[in-house]
Short mmCIF file of C-alpha atoms in Angstrom, two decimals:
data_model
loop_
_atom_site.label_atom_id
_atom_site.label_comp_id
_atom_site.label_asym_id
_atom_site.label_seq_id
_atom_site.Cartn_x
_atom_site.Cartn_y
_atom_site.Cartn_z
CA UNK A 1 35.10 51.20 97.47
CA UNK A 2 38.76 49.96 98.78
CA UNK A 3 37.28 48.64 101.71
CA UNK A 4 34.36 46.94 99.99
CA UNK A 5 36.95 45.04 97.81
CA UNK A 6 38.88 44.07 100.49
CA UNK A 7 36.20 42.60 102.24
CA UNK A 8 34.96 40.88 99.03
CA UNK A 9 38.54 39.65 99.10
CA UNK A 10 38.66 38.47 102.62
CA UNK A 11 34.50 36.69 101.77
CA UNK A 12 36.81 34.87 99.07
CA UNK A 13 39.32 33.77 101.39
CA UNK A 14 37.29 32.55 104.17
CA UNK A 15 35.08 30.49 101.55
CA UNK A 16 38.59 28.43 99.66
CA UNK A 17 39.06 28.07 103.83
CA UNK A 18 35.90 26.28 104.15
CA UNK A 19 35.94 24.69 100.94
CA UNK A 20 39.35 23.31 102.49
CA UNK A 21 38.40 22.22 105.60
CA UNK A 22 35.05 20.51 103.43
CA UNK A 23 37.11 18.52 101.45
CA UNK A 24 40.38 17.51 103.85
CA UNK A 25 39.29 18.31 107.32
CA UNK A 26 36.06 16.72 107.85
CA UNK A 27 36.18 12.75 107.82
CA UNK A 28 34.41 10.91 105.23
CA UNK A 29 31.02 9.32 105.93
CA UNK A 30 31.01 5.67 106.40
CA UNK A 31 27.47 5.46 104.70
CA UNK A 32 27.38 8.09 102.00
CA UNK A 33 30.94 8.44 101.04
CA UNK A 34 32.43 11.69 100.04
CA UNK A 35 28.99 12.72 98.41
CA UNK A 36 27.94 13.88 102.14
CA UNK A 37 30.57 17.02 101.73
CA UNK A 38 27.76 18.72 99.97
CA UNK A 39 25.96 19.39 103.00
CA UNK A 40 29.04 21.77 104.31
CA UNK A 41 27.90 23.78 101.62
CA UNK A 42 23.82 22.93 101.07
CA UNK A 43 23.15 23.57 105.25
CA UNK A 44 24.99 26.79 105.16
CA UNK A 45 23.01 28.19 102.46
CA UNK A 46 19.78 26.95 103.48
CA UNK A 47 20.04 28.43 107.19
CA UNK A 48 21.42 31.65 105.27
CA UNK A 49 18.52 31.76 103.45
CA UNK A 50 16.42 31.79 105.94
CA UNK A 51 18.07 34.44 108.14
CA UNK A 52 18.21 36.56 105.13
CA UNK A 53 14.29 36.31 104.86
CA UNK A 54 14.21 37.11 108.31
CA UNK A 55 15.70 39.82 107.42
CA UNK A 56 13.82 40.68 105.06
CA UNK A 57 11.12 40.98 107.60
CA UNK A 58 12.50 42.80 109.95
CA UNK A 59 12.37 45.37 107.57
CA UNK A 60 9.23 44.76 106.22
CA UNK A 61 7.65 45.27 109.45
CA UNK A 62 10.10 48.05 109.95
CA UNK A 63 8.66 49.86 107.39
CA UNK A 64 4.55 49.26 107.82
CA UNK A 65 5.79 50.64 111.53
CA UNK A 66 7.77 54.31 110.62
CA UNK A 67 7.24 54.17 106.55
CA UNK A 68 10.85 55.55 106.71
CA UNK A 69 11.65 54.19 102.62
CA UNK A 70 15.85 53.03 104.31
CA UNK A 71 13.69 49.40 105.59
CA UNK A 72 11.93 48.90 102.33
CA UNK A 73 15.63 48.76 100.70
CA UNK A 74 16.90 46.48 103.36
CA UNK A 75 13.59 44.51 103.12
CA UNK A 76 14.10 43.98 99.08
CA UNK A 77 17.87 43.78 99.31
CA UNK A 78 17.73 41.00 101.90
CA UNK A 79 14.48 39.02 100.34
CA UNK A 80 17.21 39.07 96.74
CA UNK A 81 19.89 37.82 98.70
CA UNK A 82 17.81 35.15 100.97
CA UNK A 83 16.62 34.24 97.18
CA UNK A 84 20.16 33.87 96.12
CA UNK A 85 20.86 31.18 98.72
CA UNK A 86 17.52 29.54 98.69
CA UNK A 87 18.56 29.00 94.92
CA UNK A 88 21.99 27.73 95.97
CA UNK A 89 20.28 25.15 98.61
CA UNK A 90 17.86 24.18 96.04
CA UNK A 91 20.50 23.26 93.51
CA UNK A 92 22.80 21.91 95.76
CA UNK A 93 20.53 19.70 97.28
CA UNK A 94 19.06 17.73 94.67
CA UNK A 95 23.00 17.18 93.01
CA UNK A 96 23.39 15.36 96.55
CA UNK A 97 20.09 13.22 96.77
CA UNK A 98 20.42 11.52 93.48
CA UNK A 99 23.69 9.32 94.55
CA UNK A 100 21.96 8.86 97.86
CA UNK A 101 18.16 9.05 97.17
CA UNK A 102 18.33 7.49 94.00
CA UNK A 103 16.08 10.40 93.08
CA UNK A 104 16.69 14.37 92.08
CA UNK A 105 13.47 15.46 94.01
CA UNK A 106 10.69 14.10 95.73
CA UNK A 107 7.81 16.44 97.51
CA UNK A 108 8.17 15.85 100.90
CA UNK A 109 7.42 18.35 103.54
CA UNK A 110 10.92 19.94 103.51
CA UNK A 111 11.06 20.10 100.08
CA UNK A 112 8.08 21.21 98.89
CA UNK A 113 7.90 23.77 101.76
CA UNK A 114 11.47 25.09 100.37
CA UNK A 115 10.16 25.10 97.22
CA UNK A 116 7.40 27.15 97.89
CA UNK A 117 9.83 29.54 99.70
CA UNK A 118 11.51 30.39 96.93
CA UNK A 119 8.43 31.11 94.82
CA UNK A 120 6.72 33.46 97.65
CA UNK A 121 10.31 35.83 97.12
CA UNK A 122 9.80 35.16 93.54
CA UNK A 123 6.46 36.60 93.61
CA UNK A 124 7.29 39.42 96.75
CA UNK A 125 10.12 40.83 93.55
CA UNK A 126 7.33 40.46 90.87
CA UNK A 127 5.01 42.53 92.44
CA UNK A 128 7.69 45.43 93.28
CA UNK A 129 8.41 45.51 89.45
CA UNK A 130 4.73 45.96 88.94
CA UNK A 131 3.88 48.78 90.75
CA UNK A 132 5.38 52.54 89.60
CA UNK A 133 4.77 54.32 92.46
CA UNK A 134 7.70 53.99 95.29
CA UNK A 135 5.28 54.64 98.12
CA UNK A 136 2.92 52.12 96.97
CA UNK A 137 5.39 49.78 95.57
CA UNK A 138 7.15 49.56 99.40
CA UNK A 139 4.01 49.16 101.47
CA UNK A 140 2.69 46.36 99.04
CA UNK A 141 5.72 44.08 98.89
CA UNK A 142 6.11 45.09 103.11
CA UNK A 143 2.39 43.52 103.65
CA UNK A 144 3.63 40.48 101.29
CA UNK A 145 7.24 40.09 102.25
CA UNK A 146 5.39 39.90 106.10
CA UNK A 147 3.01 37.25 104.94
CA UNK A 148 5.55 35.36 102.85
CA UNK A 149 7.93 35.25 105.72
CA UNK A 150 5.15 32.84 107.57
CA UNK A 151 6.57 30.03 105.37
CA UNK A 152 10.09 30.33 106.85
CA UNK A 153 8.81 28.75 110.31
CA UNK A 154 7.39 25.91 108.41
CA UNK A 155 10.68 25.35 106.15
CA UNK A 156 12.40 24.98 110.32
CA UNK A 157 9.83 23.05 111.74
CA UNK A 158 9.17 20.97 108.39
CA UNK A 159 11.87 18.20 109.45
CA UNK A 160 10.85 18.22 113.18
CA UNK A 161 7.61 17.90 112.95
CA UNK A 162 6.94 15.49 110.06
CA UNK A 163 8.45 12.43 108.54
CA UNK A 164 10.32 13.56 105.85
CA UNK A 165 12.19 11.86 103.28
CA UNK A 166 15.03 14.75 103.59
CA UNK A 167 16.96 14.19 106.92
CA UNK A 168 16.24 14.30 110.31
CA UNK A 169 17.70 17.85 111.91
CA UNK A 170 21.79 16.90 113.09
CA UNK A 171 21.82 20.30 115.01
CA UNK A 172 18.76 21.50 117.35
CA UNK A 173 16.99 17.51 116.51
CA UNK A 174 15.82 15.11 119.08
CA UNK A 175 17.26 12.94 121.13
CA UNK A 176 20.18 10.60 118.98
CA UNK A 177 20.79 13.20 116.43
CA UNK A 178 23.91 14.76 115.91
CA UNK A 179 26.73 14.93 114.06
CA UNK A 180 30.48 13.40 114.45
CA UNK A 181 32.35 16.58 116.76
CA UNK A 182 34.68 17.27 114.07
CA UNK A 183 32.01 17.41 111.63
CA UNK A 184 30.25 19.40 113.21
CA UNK A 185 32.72 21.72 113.91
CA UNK A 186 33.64 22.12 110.12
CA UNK A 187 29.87 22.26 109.26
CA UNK A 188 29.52 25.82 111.65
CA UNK A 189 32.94 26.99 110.41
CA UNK A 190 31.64 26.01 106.88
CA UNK A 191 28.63 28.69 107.67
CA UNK A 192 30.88 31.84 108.92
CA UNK A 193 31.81 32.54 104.87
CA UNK A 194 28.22 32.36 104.10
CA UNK A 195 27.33 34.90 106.56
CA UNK A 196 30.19 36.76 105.82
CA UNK A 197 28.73 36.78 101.90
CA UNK A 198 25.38 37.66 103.05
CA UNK A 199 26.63 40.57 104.63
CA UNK A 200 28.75 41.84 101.56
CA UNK A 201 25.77 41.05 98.98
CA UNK A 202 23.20 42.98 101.15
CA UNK A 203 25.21 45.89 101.48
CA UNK A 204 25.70 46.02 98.00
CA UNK A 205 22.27 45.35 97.20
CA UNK A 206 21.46 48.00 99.36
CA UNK A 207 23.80 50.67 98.36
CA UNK A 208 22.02 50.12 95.02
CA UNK A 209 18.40 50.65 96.21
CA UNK A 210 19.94 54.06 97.98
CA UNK A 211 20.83 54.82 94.49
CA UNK A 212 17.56 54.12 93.00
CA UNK A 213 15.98 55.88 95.64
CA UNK A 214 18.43 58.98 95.16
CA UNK A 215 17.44 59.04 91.23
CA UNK A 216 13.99 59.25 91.94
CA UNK A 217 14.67 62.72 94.34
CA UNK A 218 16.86 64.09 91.24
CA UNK A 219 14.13 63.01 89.06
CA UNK A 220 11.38 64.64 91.01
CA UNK A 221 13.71 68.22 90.93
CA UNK A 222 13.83 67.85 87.29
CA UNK A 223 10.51 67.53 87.18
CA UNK A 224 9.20 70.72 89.30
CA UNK A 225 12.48 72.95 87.54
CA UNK B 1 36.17 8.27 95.96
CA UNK B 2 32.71 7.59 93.92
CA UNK B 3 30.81 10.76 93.71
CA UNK B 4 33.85 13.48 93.86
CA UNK B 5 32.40 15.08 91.12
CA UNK B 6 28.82 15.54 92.31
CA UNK B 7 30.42 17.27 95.20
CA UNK B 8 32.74 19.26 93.04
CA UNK B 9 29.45 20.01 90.76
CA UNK B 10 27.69 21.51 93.88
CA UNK B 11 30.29 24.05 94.92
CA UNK B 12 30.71 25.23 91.20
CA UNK B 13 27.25 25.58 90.69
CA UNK B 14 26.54 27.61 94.59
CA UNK B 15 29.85 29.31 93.62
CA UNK B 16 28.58 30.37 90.10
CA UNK B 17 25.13 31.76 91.24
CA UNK B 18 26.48 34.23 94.10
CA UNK B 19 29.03 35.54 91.87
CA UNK B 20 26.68 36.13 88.70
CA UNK B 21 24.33 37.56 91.22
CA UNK B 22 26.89 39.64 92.94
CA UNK B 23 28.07 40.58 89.26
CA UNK B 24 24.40 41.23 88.29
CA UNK B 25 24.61 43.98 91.31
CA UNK B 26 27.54 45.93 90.77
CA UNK B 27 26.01 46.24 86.79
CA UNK B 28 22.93 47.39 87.92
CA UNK B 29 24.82 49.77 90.31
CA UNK B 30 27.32 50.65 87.39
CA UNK B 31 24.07 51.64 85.28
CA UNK B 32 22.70 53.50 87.72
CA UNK B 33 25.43 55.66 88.47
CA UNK B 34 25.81 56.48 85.39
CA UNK B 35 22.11 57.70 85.17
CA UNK B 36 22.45 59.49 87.94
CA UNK B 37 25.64 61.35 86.72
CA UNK B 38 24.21 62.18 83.79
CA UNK B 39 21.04 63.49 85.23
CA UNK B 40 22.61 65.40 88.26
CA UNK B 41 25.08 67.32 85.34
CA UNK B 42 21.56 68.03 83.39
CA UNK B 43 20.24 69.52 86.43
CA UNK B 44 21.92 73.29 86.45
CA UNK B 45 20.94 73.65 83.29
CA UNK B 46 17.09 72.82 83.44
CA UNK B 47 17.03 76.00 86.02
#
């Protein structure tokens, strides 16, 4: 518990760190002005997201593979937490397009693809609340969480491969993308805290699902006393 | 400085949803314990 809290403490610190570096460290954009901070925090949560889904999948898989019920708790404690930041990027995003946009939304490719993201994890939770049985209930939401997870590729790929009204890619794009060095340099140290919270919500998240999973045992003894 | 406070209303808002969510968690957790206390103490005395 000690070390959980300091961690927590040390997720805190690192994130007033990249906050910092956000607001004094990076340069200001000669276009958008000092609205364009939002993507050290909107990028970072998006590719979060995403690795959290992945995740997610891993354990999905994981558990269709060795039905061992440790993967279905990493596979619903990671698809919470991916939905977490997917939220974030979905706030965060819009609150940065209408000074630059003009507009709070618009369903491009990216967006829409985002969008839907978020309501496949929706749904993936749903359907775990729906079903009583834990055996059941795990290889369900694995078969969805594995068929869900095909819309992560497309979020990626949604920028690269159509013309979108959201931005080009400034890291992995083509040929004259790219960001300003020390931009770019605050924009992955902006994404260690992020990581570093993904880490300390999962594990939480998870230590609570090995709880759940620990009533059920005591509840099955109770019920064969 | 035009904009500063769209910028400050992103973090807030990012900030605000992982630490409802992480609060969410350790309530849940919190709960649960509790249950599991209180059934574990019941158990001895089923038998």
């Amino acid at each position: 518990m000690k070390k959980q809290a300091a961690y927590a403490a040390f997720v805190v610190l690192l994130l007033a760190a990249a906050a910092y570096a956000a607001f004094f460290i990076a340069p200001t954009d000669a276009r958008q002005g000092v609205v364009y901070r939002i993507i050290f925090l909107h990028v970072p949560c998006a590719e979060t997201g995403l690795l959290s889904f992945f995740v997610c999948f891993v354990g999905n898989v994981a558990y269709v593979l060795k039905r061992d019920a440790k993967w279905d708790w990493l596979g619903v404690s990671a698809a919470e937490v991916g939905l977490a930041f997917t939220t974030a990027c979905l706030v965060t995003g819009p609150i940065w397009a209408k000074p630059v946009w003009g507009i709070w939304w618009t369903w491009d490719a990216r967006l829409t693809s985002t969008a839907v993201l978020w309501l496949l994890y929706v749904a993936y939770l749903l359907l775990r609340s729906l079903i009583e049985e834990p055996e059941r209930r795990a290889l369900l939401s694995a078969l969805f969480g594995i068929f869900a997870f095909i819309d992560v590729p497309l979020v990626f790929g949604s920028i690269r491969w159509w013309r979108t009204q959201h931005p080009q890619p400034v890291i992995m794009g083509g040929p004259g993308s790219g960001l300003d060095p020390t931009m770019k340099a605050v924009l992955f140290f902006c994404w260690a805290p992020m990581l570093a919270l993904m880490v300390l919500l999962m594990q939480s998240r998870y230590r609570l699902e090995a709880m759940r999973g620990d009533l059920d045992v005591v509840r099955r003894e109770m019920e064969t006393a | 400085m035009k904009n500063l406070n769209s910028v400050f209303a992103a973090y807030l808002v990012a900030w605000g949803i992982f630490f409802v969510y992480y609060l969410t968690v350790a309530r849940r957790a919190a709960a649960l314990r509790e249950e599991l206390e209180k059934l574990k103490n019941s158990l001895p005395r089923n038998k």
